[in-house]
Amino acid sequence: MRVHRIETEFAGRPLVLESGRLAKQAAGSVLVRYGETVVLAAVTVSPSQSTLPFFPLTVEYREKAYAAGKIPGGYIKREGRPSDEEILCSRLIDRSIRPRFPEGFRNEVQVFVTVLSADQENDADVIGALAATTALGLSPVPWQGPLATVRVGRVEGNWILNPTLQQLEFSTIDLVVSGTADSIVMVEGGALEVPEREMLEALKVAQMGIRELVKAQEQLLARAGQPKMAWTKPEHDAALVAKVRAAAEARMAGAINAKDKASRGAGIAAVKAEVLAALVAEHPEGAKTIGAELDEIEYRVMRAQVLDRGERVDGRDPDTVRPIRIDTALLPRVHGSALFQRGETQALVAVTLGTADDEQRIDNIDVPGETTKSFMLHYNFPPYSTGEVRMIRGTSRREIGHGALAERALHPLLPQYEEFPYTLRVVSEILESNGSSSMATVCGGSLALMDAGVPMKAACAGVAMGLIKEGDKVAILTDILGTEDHLGDMDFKVAGTADGITSIQMDIKIEGLDLKLMERALEKARTGRLHILGEMNKALAAPRPDMSPYAPRIVTMQIKPDKIGDVIGPKGKTVRGIQEATGAKISIEDTGIITIAGVGSETIQKAQAMIAGIVAEPEVGRVYEGVVKSTTAFGAFVEILPGVEGLLHISELAHERTDKTEDVVKKGDTVQVKLLEVDERGRMRLSRKALLPKE
């Protein structure tokens, strides 16, 4: 097989697309090199159609430790289950490519993206997405590309395409956008309270970058692309379809407009079951056609009434947010809690405050060493939240994705770690779900953090926007239901404060959106967000002035770095002893900053006093309570501070003459002494008699 290479430059760095050398037995493969980051993507496709009622697409993005010159940690020195970061990248690629497969295509497709080299400058996620879309284009899979993915940042007011990992640390926006030469397909990112107009500008910058990458793809596809495989969209019996429509359309219109989710679901299910039972008796071979058409009728009825009459299934108009109910401080022993309910979506959110010891330690290929994370948000979506019975198989990809979205929304609003040195864990339990549960997590998370006394910069709310589009008819929906998400064309989540956006995510089911539609959606999202923030402020307008009595208090103290060993002690004996005696948690940095955490001020004060005693410098004229360490004919050596001894001369034991040191003090005795002098060699002279009254 001939090797094909396209060499170009993108955002000031060399970009190489190569096919025909690696993974040649895959249906399509490409090696993408950007800087010194190298990613391989390989696509495989089943030759026959699946019997599943959905398109079976699998995306696996994996980062190899050797890519960064590392050996995996732990006992098993090989890569294991995917990390959260790998799962998020897999989802990002999946959401970018899924809308571009033809409707009705059911052949199983697998996309494997492997990071082979990481230069710790160019993030591999967008390169992996570019590799995936290029490999699909090269393959016989009937995928409707080309499509590319870019990252947009802004540093000191300047827009940057594919900013380096180092530039991202100073960027006010981190936005990943996938699209074609003239439309947007997927958006994922965060920002530091950026106004809608600037977010729209970022999308315009992304579109320009996407066009450049699409050109490079087209050059490679022209040289190495394969003919697309033949496939047949399932055909349905037109006469049977007409019978299904006649029997179900009017009844479906009535069932779909029930005001609550349970009644609506039961009504729709009843219509489908009754029509299916009646028609299957006449057409036993047509069960699949009948079922598919019933789903299509549900789809058309819901969309038509929104587009034609502006009526949603729960009775709202397109712009109305569902009723909101908020409770805070529900859980007595929890450091902070909130219950946020919007319509039939309910999130119970709890906040836990911890210390530096509770930070998450992360080892990935983006940095040479290990990094830590002091803010975590975990989202849980149990089956009972939708009234379902299903297998529990650990944390799902969806839960990880929704948690990351909410975490990104809240993170910019937290105080700097130096000002508030706590590790924060937020957990969202979705107790009921009928759409927008990730945005309920953002709202509940903001309230719970404030309830915990975390000095947030501002309250944060989120809203999910939907879209229904048929030809020139368009309806943008605020605060979508689960039904509207399922049957609509877009799920566009926007979170932020009154001043701007902190997190954004968009997925679509149609081929792409233009920027004018996105501008309208962003503006409507802002209106909805401000309404929700108003309701949140009624419940809790500012962080509580005091933390929960059960939350740890954290103080810091500075000692001289050369005293660190004294505080730690041999094999950690001293610091362990302080922790056991006080119940406090103590962490010590190389700079001499000591962090003390404990529940209750008494715990912290006791630990502070013990540490202060260890690191204190001897002070002439000060009285100390010391311990006699040894005695001699000329006096006693007394430890006045941990590891600090001075000489209590026999002449300084008492006013009267002392013949023998042991007549006054013995080894192990506690004695009060005054520090008289520290000579040029650091030797200390102590006195007991200076504290005794003269007779």
PDB file of C-alpha atoms in Angstrom, residues 61-285:
ATOM      1  CA  TYR A  61      -9.393   7.227  23.080  1.00  0.00           C
ATOM      2  CA  ARG A  62      -6.345   5.973  24.997  1.00  0.00           C
ATOM      3  CA  GLU A  63      -3.155   7.667  26.143  1.00  0.00           C
ATOM      4  CA  LYS A  64      -0.105   5.413  26.414  1.00  0.00           C
ATOM      5  CA  ALA A  65       2.303   6.096  29.290  1.00  0.00           C
ATOM      6  CA  TYR A  66       5.281   5.545  27.002  1.00  0.00           C
ATOM      7  CA  ALA A  67       4.070   8.500  24.932  1.00  0.00           C
ATOM      8  CA  ALA A  68       5.472  10.767  27.657  1.00  0.00           C
ATOM      9  CA  GLY A  69       8.404   8.528  28.636  1.00  0.00           C
ATOM     10  CA  LYS A  70       6.602   7.190  31.710  1.00  0.00           C
ATOM     11  CA  ILE A  71       5.945   3.788  33.257  1.00  0.00           C
ATOM     12  CA  PRO A  72       2.451   3.358  34.728  1.00  0.00           C
ATOM     13  CA  GLY A  73       2.292   3.502  38.534  1.00  0.00           C
ATOM     14  CA  GLY A  74       0.887   0.857  40.852  1.00  0.00           C
ATOM     15  CA  TYR A  75       1.673  -2.845  41.087  1.00  0.00           C
ATOM     16  CA  ILE A  76       0.498  -3.718  37.571  1.00  0.00           C
ATOM     17  CA  LYS A  77       2.839  -1.820  35.309  1.00  0.00           C
ATOM     18  CA  ARG A  78       0.552  -1.493  32.329  1.00  0.00           C
ATOM     19  CA  GLU A  79      -2.332   0.732  31.296  1.00  0.00           C
ATOM     20  CA  GLY A  80      -5.629  -0.343  32.835  1.00  0.00           C
ATOM     21  CA  ARG A  81      -9.150   1.011  32.699  1.00  0.00           C
ATOM     22  CA  PRO A  82      -9.495   4.393  30.975  1.00  0.00           C
ATOM     23  CA  SER A  83      -8.975   7.482  33.103  1.00  0.00           C
ATOM     24  CA  ASP A  84     -11.626  10.173  33.419  1.00  0.00           C
ATOM     25  CA  GLU A  85      -9.621  12.294  30.985  1.00  0.00           C
ATOM     26  CA  GLU A  86      -9.588   9.504  28.398  1.00  0.00           C
ATOM     27  CA  ILE A  87     -13.325   8.951  28.824  1.00  0.00           C
ATOM     28  CA  LEU A  88     -14.003  12.661  28.340  1.00  0.00           C
ATOM     29  CA  CYS A  89     -11.904  12.679  25.168  1.00  0.00           C
ATOM     30  CA  SER A  90     -13.735   9.584  23.888  1.00  0.00           C
ATOM     31  CA  ARG A  91     -17.057  11.350  24.478  1.00  0.00           C
ATOM     32  CA  LEU A  92     -15.805  14.517  22.770  1.00  0.00           C
ATOM     33  CA  ILE A  93     -14.889  12.554  19.622  1.00  0.00           C
ATOM     34  CA  ASP A  94     -18.121  10.514  19.710  1.00  0.00           C
ATOM     35  CA  ARG A  95     -20.251  13.643  19.964  1.00  0.00           C
ATOM     36  CA  SER A  96     -18.337  15.235  17.072  1.00  0.00           C
ATOM     37  CA  ILE A  97     -18.705  12.368  14.609  1.00  0.00           C
ATOM     38  CA  ARG A  98     -22.066  10.772  15.484  1.00  0.00           C
ATOM     39  CA  PRO A  99     -24.313  13.417  13.807  1.00  0.00           C
ATOM     40  CA  ARG A 100     -22.553  12.899  10.470  1.00  0.00           C
ATOM     41  CA  PHE A 101     -23.524   9.243   9.996  1.00  0.00           C
ATOM     42  CA  PRO A 102     -26.499   8.755   7.669  1.00  0.00           C
ATOM     43  CA  GLU A 103     -29.880   8.132   9.259  1.00  0.00           C
ATOM     44  CA  GLY A 104     -30.747   4.458   9.261  1.00  0.00           C
ATOM     45  CA  PHE A 105     -27.147   3.228   9.054  1.00  0.00           C
ATOM     46  CA  ARG A 106     -26.814   0.369  11.566  1.00  0.00           C
ATOM     47  CA  ASN A 107     -23.489  -1.321  10.774  1.00  0.00           C
ATOM     48  CA  GLU A 108     -21.316  -1.421  13.889  1.00  0.00           C
ATOM     49  CA  VAL A 109     -18.427   1.059  13.749  1.00  0.00           C
ATOM     50  CA  GLN A 110     -15.440   1.248  16.074  1.00  0.00           C
ATOM     51  CA  VAL A 111     -13.024   4.171  16.227  1.00  0.00           C
ATOM     52  CA  PHE A 112      -9.748   3.698  18.104  1.00  0.00           C
ATOM     53  CA  VAL A 113      -7.567   6.720  18.876  1.00  0.00           C
ATOM     54  CA  THR A 114      -4.168   6.084  20.485  1.00  0.00           C
ATOM     55  CA  VAL A 115      -1.699   8.728  21.662  1.00  0.00           C
ATOM     56  CA  LEU A 116       1.759   7.435  20.736  1.00  0.00           C
ATOM     57  CA  SER A 117       3.859  10.493  21.579  1.00  0.00           C
ATOM     58  CA  ALA A 118       3.058  13.478  23.818  1.00  0.00           C
ATOM     59  CA  ASP A 119       5.292  16.549  23.713  1.00  0.00           C
ATOM     60  CA  GLN A 120       3.579  18.040  26.804  1.00  0.00           C
ATOM     61  CA  GLU A 121       2.939  21.177  24.796  1.00  0.00           C
ATOM     62  CA  ASN A 122       0.233  20.277  22.278  1.00  0.00           C
ATOM     63  CA  ASP A 123      -2.841  18.675  23.846  1.00  0.00           C
ATOM     64  CA  ALA A 124      -3.622  15.362  22.184  1.00  0.00           C
ATOM     65  CA  ASP A 125      -7.415  15.581  22.497  1.00  0.00           C
ATOM     66  CA  VAL A 126      -8.052  17.851  19.494  1.00  0.00           C
ATOM     67  CA  ILE A 127      -5.336  16.058  17.513  1.00  0.00           C
ATOM     68  CA  GLY A 128      -7.067  12.765  18.316  1.00  0.00           C
ATOM     69  CA  ALA A 129     -10.382  14.172  17.114  1.00  0.00           C
ATOM     70  CA  LEU A 130      -8.753  15.316  13.860  1.00  0.00           C
ATOM     71  CA  ALA A 131      -7.224  11.857  13.444  1.00  0.00           C
ATOM     72  CA  ALA A 132     -10.596  10.152  14.052  1.00  0.00           C
ATOM     73  CA  THR A 133     -12.447  12.226  11.471  1.00  0.00           C
ATOM     74  CA  THR A 134      -9.659  11.805   8.933  1.00  0.00           C
ATOM     75  CA  ALA A 135      -9.610   8.013   9.424  1.00  0.00           C
ATOM     76  CA  LEU A 136     -13.391   7.906   8.931  1.00  0.00           C
ATOM     77  CA  GLY A 137     -13.037   9.917   5.746  1.00  0.00           C
ATOM     78  CA  LEU A 138     -10.403   7.515   4.429  1.00  0.00           C
ATOM     79  CA  SER A 139     -12.503   4.447   5.271  1.00  0.00           C
ATOM     80  CA  PRO A 140     -15.407   2.986   3.271  1.00  0.00           C
ATOM     81  CA  VAL A 141     -17.802   3.945   6.081  1.00  0.00           C
ATOM     82  CA  PRO A 142     -20.533   6.208   4.605  1.00  0.00           C
ATOM     83  CA  TRP A 143     -19.645   9.035   6.949  1.00  0.00           C
ATOM     84  CA  GLN A 144     -20.462  12.547   5.836  1.00  0.00           C
ATOM     85  CA  GLY A 145     -17.235  14.497   6.318  1.00  0.00           C
ATOM     86  CA  PRO A 146     -14.846  16.125   6.218  1.00  0.00           C
ATOM     87  CA  LEU A 147     -15.001  17.557   9.728  1.00  0.00           C
ATOM     88  CA  ALA A 148     -12.279  18.941  12.001  1.00  0.00           C
ATOM     89  CA  THR A 149     -11.787  19.929  15.628  1.00  0.00           C
ATOM     90  CA  VAL A 150      -9.864  22.874  17.083  1.00  0.00           C
ATOM     91  CA  ARG A 151      -9.286  24.461  20.465  1.00  0.00           C
ATOM     92  CA  VAL A 152      -9.624  28.223  20.953  1.00  0.00           C
ATOM     93  CA  GLY A 153      -7.991  30.234  23.727  1.00  0.00           C
ATOM     94  CA  ARG A 154      -7.569  33.906  24.502  1.00  0.00           C
ATOM     95  CA  VAL A 155      -4.516  35.316  26.277  1.00  0.00           C
ATOM     96  CA  GLU A 156      -4.263  39.044  27.021  1.00  0.00           C
ATOM     97  CA  GLY A 157      -7.060  39.742  24.556  1.00  0.00           C
ATOM     98  CA  ASN A 158      -5.476  37.794  21.697  1.00  0.00           C
ATOM     99  CA  TRP A 159      -7.279  34.815  20.151  1.00  0.00           C
ATOM    100  CA  ILE A 160      -5.149  31.675  19.810  1.00  0.00           C
ATOM    101  CA  LEU A 161      -5.937  28.543  17.798  1.00  0.00           C
ATOM    102  CA  ASN A 162      -4.796  25.313  19.461  1.00  0.00           C
ATOM    103  CA  PRO A 163      -3.071  27.088  22.377  1.00  0.00           C
ATOM    104  CA  THR A 164      -0.311  25.117  24.054  1.00  0.00           C
ATOM    105  CA  LEU A 165      -0.863  23.595  27.482  1.00  0.00           C
ATOM    106  CA  GLN A 166       1.300  26.375  28.897  1.00  0.00           C
ATOM    107  CA  GLN A 167      -0.731  29.116  27.178  1.00  0.00           C
ATOM    108  CA  LEU A 168      -3.971  27.597  28.474  1.00  0.00           C
ATOM    109  CA  GLU A 169      -2.884  28.353  32.047  1.00  0.00           C
ATOM    110  CA  PHE A 170      -3.254  32.061  31.242  1.00  0.00           C
ATOM    111  CA  SER A 171      -6.267  31.804  28.921  1.00  0.00           C
ATOM    112  CA  THR A 172      -9.692  33.199  29.800  1.00  0.00           C
ATOM    113  CA  ILE A 173     -11.357  30.704  27.427  1.00  0.00           C
ATOM    114  CA  ASP A 174     -10.726  27.021  26.746  1.00  0.00           C
ATOM    115  CA  LEU A 175     -13.138  26.049  23.988  1.00  0.00           C
ATOM    116  CA  VAL A 176     -13.087  22.914  21.807  1.00  0.00           C
ATOM    117  CA  VAL A 177     -15.188  23.143  18.641  1.00  0.00           C
ATOM    118  CA  SER A 178     -15.893  20.553  15.940  1.00  0.00           C
ATOM    119  CA  GLY A 179     -17.442  21.423  12.624  1.00  0.00           C
ATOM    120  CA  THR A 180     -17.413  21.417   8.860  1.00  0.00           C
ATOM    121  CA  ALA A 181     -16.186  24.242   6.672  1.00  0.00           C
ATOM    122  CA  ASP A 182     -19.440  26.154   7.204  1.00  0.00           C
ATOM    123  CA  SER A 183     -21.229  24.770  10.283  1.00  0.00           C
ATOM    124  CA  ILE A 184     -20.712  23.867  13.941  1.00  0.00           C
ATOM    125  CA  VAL A 185     -21.376  20.303  15.121  1.00  0.00           C
ATOM    126  CA  MET A 186     -20.018  20.130  18.690  1.00  0.00           C
ATOM    127  CA  VAL A 187     -18.906  22.605  21.355  1.00  0.00           C
ATOM    128  CA  GLU A 188     -17.265  21.888  24.706  1.00  0.00           C
ATOM    129  CA  GLY A 189     -15.445  24.324  26.953  1.00  0.00           C
ATOM    130  CA  GLY A 190     -15.086  26.626  29.890  1.00  0.00           C
ATOM    131  CA  ALA A 191     -14.372  30.289  30.485  1.00  0.00           C
ATOM    132  CA  LEU A 192     -13.810  32.916  33.150  1.00  0.00           C
ATOM    133  CA  GLU A 193     -17.243  34.616  33.112  1.00  0.00           C
ATOM    134  CA  VAL A 194     -17.011  35.500  29.438  1.00  0.00           C
ATOM    135  CA  PRO A 195     -19.928  37.478  27.891  1.00  0.00           C
ATOM    136  CA  GLU A 196     -22.006  35.833  25.153  1.00  0.00           C
ATOM    137  CA  ARG A 197     -20.623  38.118  22.432  1.00  0.00           C
ATOM    138  CA  GLU A 198     -17.059  36.984  23.205  1.00  0.00           C
ATOM    139  CA  MET A 199     -18.086  33.324  23.217  1.00  0.00           C
ATOM    140  CA  LEU A 200     -19.647  33.867  19.804  1.00  0.00           C
ATOM    141  CA  GLU A 201     -16.424  35.484  18.618  1.00  0.00           C
ATOM    142  CA  ALA A 202     -14.524  32.416  19.841  1.00  0.00           C
ATOM    143  CA  LEU A 203     -16.811  30.232  17.732  1.00  0.00           C
ATOM    144  CA  LYS A 204     -16.061  32.396  14.688  1.00  0.00           C
ATOM    145  CA  VAL A 205     -12.317  32.010  15.304  1.00  0.00           C
ATOM    146  CA  ALA A 206     -12.825  28.243  15.629  1.00  0.00           C
ATOM    147  CA  GLN A 207     -14.721  28.113  12.331  1.00  0.00           C
ATOM    148  CA  MET A 208     -11.786  29.751  10.535  1.00  0.00           C
ATOM    149  CA  GLY A 209      -9.375  27.210  12.001  1.00  0.00           C
ATOM    150  CA  ILE A 210     -11.680  24.332  11.104  1.00  0.00           C
ATOM    151  CA  ARG A 211     -11.701  25.443   7.458  1.00  0.00           C
ATOM    152  CA  GLU A 212      -7.886  25.228   7.341  1.00  0.00           C
ATOM    153  CA  LEU A 213      -7.861  21.699   8.739  1.00  0.00           C
ATOM    154  CA  VAL A 214     -10.681  20.582   6.454  1.00  0.00           C
ATOM    155  CA  LYS A 215      -8.569  21.656   3.456  1.00  0.00           C
ATOM    156  CA  ALA A 216      -5.676  19.499   4.671  1.00  0.00           C
ATOM    157  CA  GLN A 217      -8.046  16.550   5.146  1.00  0.00           C
ATOM    158  CA  GLU A 218      -9.496  16.989   1.667  1.00  0.00           C
ATOM    159  CA  GLN A 219      -6.015  16.818   0.149  1.00  0.00           C
ATOM    160  CA  LEU A 220      -5.338  13.473   1.855  1.00  0.00           C
ATOM    161  CA  LEU A 221      -8.809  12.100   1.060  1.00  0.00           C
ATOM    162  CA  ALA A 222      -8.336  12.982  -2.618  1.00  0.00           C
ATOM    163  CA  ARG A 223      -5.175  10.863  -2.708  1.00  0.00           C
ATOM    164  CA  ALA A 224      -5.991   7.965  -0.380  1.00  0.00           C
ATOM    165  CA  GLY A 225      -9.768   7.888   0.192  1.00  0.00           C
ATOM    166  CA  GLN A 226     -11.689   4.685  -0.573  1.00  0.00           C
ATOM    167  CA  PRO A 227     -15.084   4.310  -2.247  1.00  0.00           C
ATOM    168  CA  LYS A 228     -17.903   4.277   0.295  1.00  0.00           C
ATOM    169  CA  MET A 229     -19.550   0.951   1.073  1.00  0.00           C
ATOM    170  CA  ALA A 230     -23.016   0.186  -0.246  1.00  0.00           C
ATOM    171  CA  TRP A 231     -25.784  -0.073   2.312  1.00  0.00           C
ATOM    172  CA  THR A 232     -29.558  -0.081   2.155  1.00  0.00           C
ATOM    173  CA  LYS A 233     -31.816   1.936   4.368  1.00  0.00           C
ATOM    174  CA  PRO A 234     -34.646  -0.311   5.623  1.00  0.00           C
ATOM    175  CA  GLU A 235     -37.813   0.170   3.567  1.00  0.00           C
ATOM    176  CA  HIS A 236     -41.220  -0.016   5.194  1.00  0.00           C
ATOM    177  CA  ASP A 237     -44.530  -1.181   3.732  1.00  0.00           C
ATOM    178  CA  ALA A 238     -46.246   2.072   2.692  1.00  0.00           C
ATOM    179  CA  ALA A 239     -49.744   0.648   3.169  1.00  0.00           C
ATOM    180  CA  LEU A 240     -48.915  -0.575   6.663  1.00  0.00           C
ATOM    181  CA  VAL A 241     -47.340   2.768   7.540  1.00  0.00           C
ATOM    182  CA  ALA A 242     -50.541   4.533   6.449  1.00  0.00           C
ATOM    183  CA  LYS A 243     -52.587   2.246   8.707  1.00  0.00           C
ATOM    184  CA  VAL A 244     -50.327   2.998  11.673  1.00  0.00           C
ATOM    185  CA  ARG A 245     -50.670   6.737  11.093  1.00  0.00           C
ATOM    186  CA  ALA A 246     -54.435   6.536  10.821  1.00  0.00           C
ATOM    187  CA  ALA A 247     -54.671   4.538  14.028  1.00  0.00           C
ATOM    188  CA  ALA A 248     -52.141   6.430  16.140  1.00  0.00           C
ATOM    189  CA  GLU A 249     -51.648  10.086  15.161  1.00  0.00           C
ATOM    190  CA  ALA A 250     -54.709  11.610  16.852  1.00  0.00           C
ATOM    191  CA  ARG A 251     -54.313   9.458  19.967  1.00  0.00           C
ATOM    192  CA  MET A 252     -50.594  10.258  20.188  1.00  0.00           C
ATOM    193  CA  ALA A 253     -51.301  13.995  20.103  1.00  0.00           C
ATOM    194  CA  GLY A 254     -53.517  13.578  23.164  1.00  0.00           C
ATOM    195  CA  ALA A 255     -51.119  11.323  25.095  1.00  0.00           C
ATOM    196  CA  ILE A 256     -48.004  13.371  24.472  1.00  0.00           C
ATOM    197  CA  ASN A 257     -49.474  16.501  26.083  1.00  0.00           C
ATOM    198  CA  ALA A 258     -49.952  15.062  29.576  1.00  0.00           C
ATOM    199  CA  LYS A 259     -48.504  17.593  32.020  1.00  0.00           C
ATOM    200  CA  ASP A 260     -46.287  15.218  34.045  1.00  0.00           C
ATOM    201  CA  LYS A 261     -43.647  12.761  32.869  1.00  0.00           C
ATOM    202  CA  ALA A 262     -45.195   9.606  34.344  1.00  0.00           C
ATOM    203  CA  SER A 263     -48.637  10.229  32.813  1.00  0.00           C
ATOM    204  CA  ARG A 264     -47.096  11.218  29.504  1.00  0.00           C
ATOM    205  CA  GLY A 265     -44.893   8.134  29.385  1.00  0.00           C
ATOM    206  CA  ALA A 266     -47.755   5.825  30.369  1.00  0.00           C
ATOM    207  CA  GLY A 267     -50.110   7.393  27.817  1.00  0.00           C
ATOM    208  CA  ILE A 268     -47.604   7.140  24.960  1.00  0.00           C
ATOM    209  CA  ALA A 269     -46.748   3.559  25.917  1.00  0.00           C
ATOM    210  CA  ALA A 270     -50.453   2.643  26.002  1.00  0.00           C
ATOM    211  CA  VAL A 271     -51.072   4.112  22.537  1.00  0.00           C
ATOM    212  CA  LYS A 272     -48.088   2.242  21.112  1.00  0.00           C
ATOM    213  CA  ALA A 273     -49.030  -1.042  22.775  1.00  0.00           C
ATOM    214  CA  GLU A 274     -52.681  -0.914  21.691  1.00  0.00           C
ATOM    215  CA  VAL A 275     -51.936   0.051  18.084  1.00  0.00           C
ATOM    216  CA  LEU A 276     -49.164  -2.549  17.854  1.00  0.00           C
ATOM    217  CA  ALA A 277     -51.421  -5.298  19.235  1.00  0.00           C
ATOM    218  CA  ALA A 278     -54.250  -4.420  16.862  1.00  0.00           C
ATOM    219  CA  LEU A 279     -52.131  -4.219  13.712  1.00  0.00           C
ATOM    220  CA  VAL A 280     -49.793  -7.145  14.420  1.00  0.00           C
ATOM    221  CA  ALA A 281     -52.820  -9.422  14.434  1.00  0.00           C
ATOM    222  CA  GLU A 282     -53.376  -8.410  10.775  1.00  0.00           C
ATOM    223  CA  HIS A 283     -49.685  -8.086   9.841  1.00  0.00           C
ATOM    224  CA  PRO A 284     -47.657 -10.504  11.978  1.00  0.00           C
ATOM    225  CA  GLU A 285     -44.554  -9.924   9.855  1.00  0.00           C
TER     226      GLU A 285
END
